[in-house]
Amino acid sequence: MRVMGVDPGLTRCGLSLVEGGTGRSVVALDVDVVRTPADLELAERLLRIADAAEYWMDTHKPAVVAIERVFAQHNVRTAMGTAQAGGVVALAAARRGIGVSFHTPSQVKAAVTGNGSADKAQVTTMVTRILGLQTKPTPADAADALALAICHCWRAPMLERMAYAEAAAAEQRKRYEARLRQVRKARKEAGTR
Amino acid sequence: MRVMGVDPGLTRCGLSLVEGGTGRSVVALDVDVVRTPADLELAERLLRIADAAEYWMDTHKPAVVAIERVFAQHNVRTAMGTAQAGGVVALAAARRGIGVSFHTPSQVKAAVTGNGSADKAQVTTMVTRILGLQTKPTPADAADALALAICHCWRAPMLERMAYAEAAAAEQRKRYEARLRQVRKARKEAGTR
């Protein structure tokens, strides 16, 4: 499965491409960081990020795009920009019929380091080791984009199983409730007779 | 000036088109609310909003798109979705070379009601009166989108004048500093002689 990882951001937006094999085997195919100057208008910055992401999607044809889910950060203004950058990338994927999956920063950290509150250095170290890279990917946004794609490769089978289990449970609950209604109805009828 | 007003949102996104004339004269040309179901995937919701906004831009050819600037709200999750909806609309405008202008909710309220903390009912009443509408626009998102476009029509000349004044002030400051450096240099040379 070819996964495009995206660490969204207006100033720096990390993009990565990872091929997930059987088990835990993952291979890095590409990584880059798109930068937009802070003095540019917001719409123009979003356009540059969207253009870069679309070029990646059209060139690399990923099966799925994994994007970091943004939460409120210390700086609300930054969080909004980050959310918007992630939004335009998600839009580009949707236009191409490519599935989009969101992962929280702690899910990503937990997946690659085993610790949901690992620091940036730990994430970079583990990404370098997992992918068997010669040098550490820099800046941190590049490492984060790779971590996101790895996280998706490893979480996807689990998420699929969970979705399957949830659907099965919902189906079972529906059948149980139907049986319950039937029994209640039969009892009521027996009572009135 | 033909202005497209956008009250961004995932569940309901208000779109309006207003023609601003000389002075304070404004005429409503169109208004609509795009809805996307909450159970749809985020990327798919953004796609529907972007499609609707792009259709509007291509049909109505606005000179500028005025979007509400989102701040942190009570609900951070909602604020993120709102920011993303606004982001994809800004992107669509940038792709078409249409200028984008952001206005805060209090700027919009102050422009149409004279009170930056006016409530929704006041905004709707004033929008109805300003545009000379037969009935109040509903839902509130439609009224907000109209208010945004009106706000832009009225603030744009002022923003232009401010940008001009700021540029002039920066130019003057630059000349003053250059003169100051010259005087200091001359004094230093006179002292060493």
PDB file of C-alpha atoms in Angstrom, chain B residues 173-193:
ATOM      1  CA  ARG B 173      10.006  56.929   8.163  1.00  0.00           C
ATOM      2  CA  LYS B 174      12.589  55.519   5.779  1.00  0.00           C
ATOM      3  CA  ARG B 175      13.532  58.988   4.525  1.00  0.00           C
ATOM      4  CA  TYR B 176      13.687  60.317   8.126  1.00  0.00           C
ATOM      5  CA  GLU B 177      15.994  57.511   9.214  1.00  0.00           C
ATOM      6  CA  ALA B 178      18.248  58.041   6.215  1.00  0.00           C
ATOM      7  CA  ARG B 179      18.504  61.759   7.071  1.00  0.00           C
ATOM      8  CA  LEU B 180      19.182  60.888  10.729  1.00  0.00           C
ATOM      9  CA  ARG B 181      22.017  58.575   9.716  1.00  0.00           C
ATOM     10  CA  GLN B 182      23.469  61.309   7.514  1.00  0.00           C
ATOM     11  CA  VAL B 183      23.367  63.906  10.314  1.00  0.00           C
ATOM     12  CA  ARG B 184      24.945  61.486  12.815  1.00  0.00           C
ATOM     13  CA  LYS B 185      27.687  60.589  10.392  1.00  0.00           C
ATOM     14  CA  ALA B 186      28.394  64.281   9.718  1.00  0.00           C
ATOM     15  CA  ARG B 187      28.570  65.019  13.477  1.00  0.00           C
ATOM     16  CA  LYS B 188      30.896  62.084  14.077  1.00  0.00           C
ATOM     17  CA  GLU B 189      33.205  63.284  11.318  1.00  0.00           C
ATOM     18  CA  ALA B 190      33.128  66.830  12.732  1.00  0.00           C
ATOM     19  CA  GLY B 191      34.044  65.446  16.213  1.00  0.00           C
ATOM     20  CA  THR B 192      37.027  63.429  14.984  1.00  0.00           C
ATOM     21  CA  ARG B 193      38.427  66.322  12.993  1.00  0.00           C
TER      22      ARG B 193
END
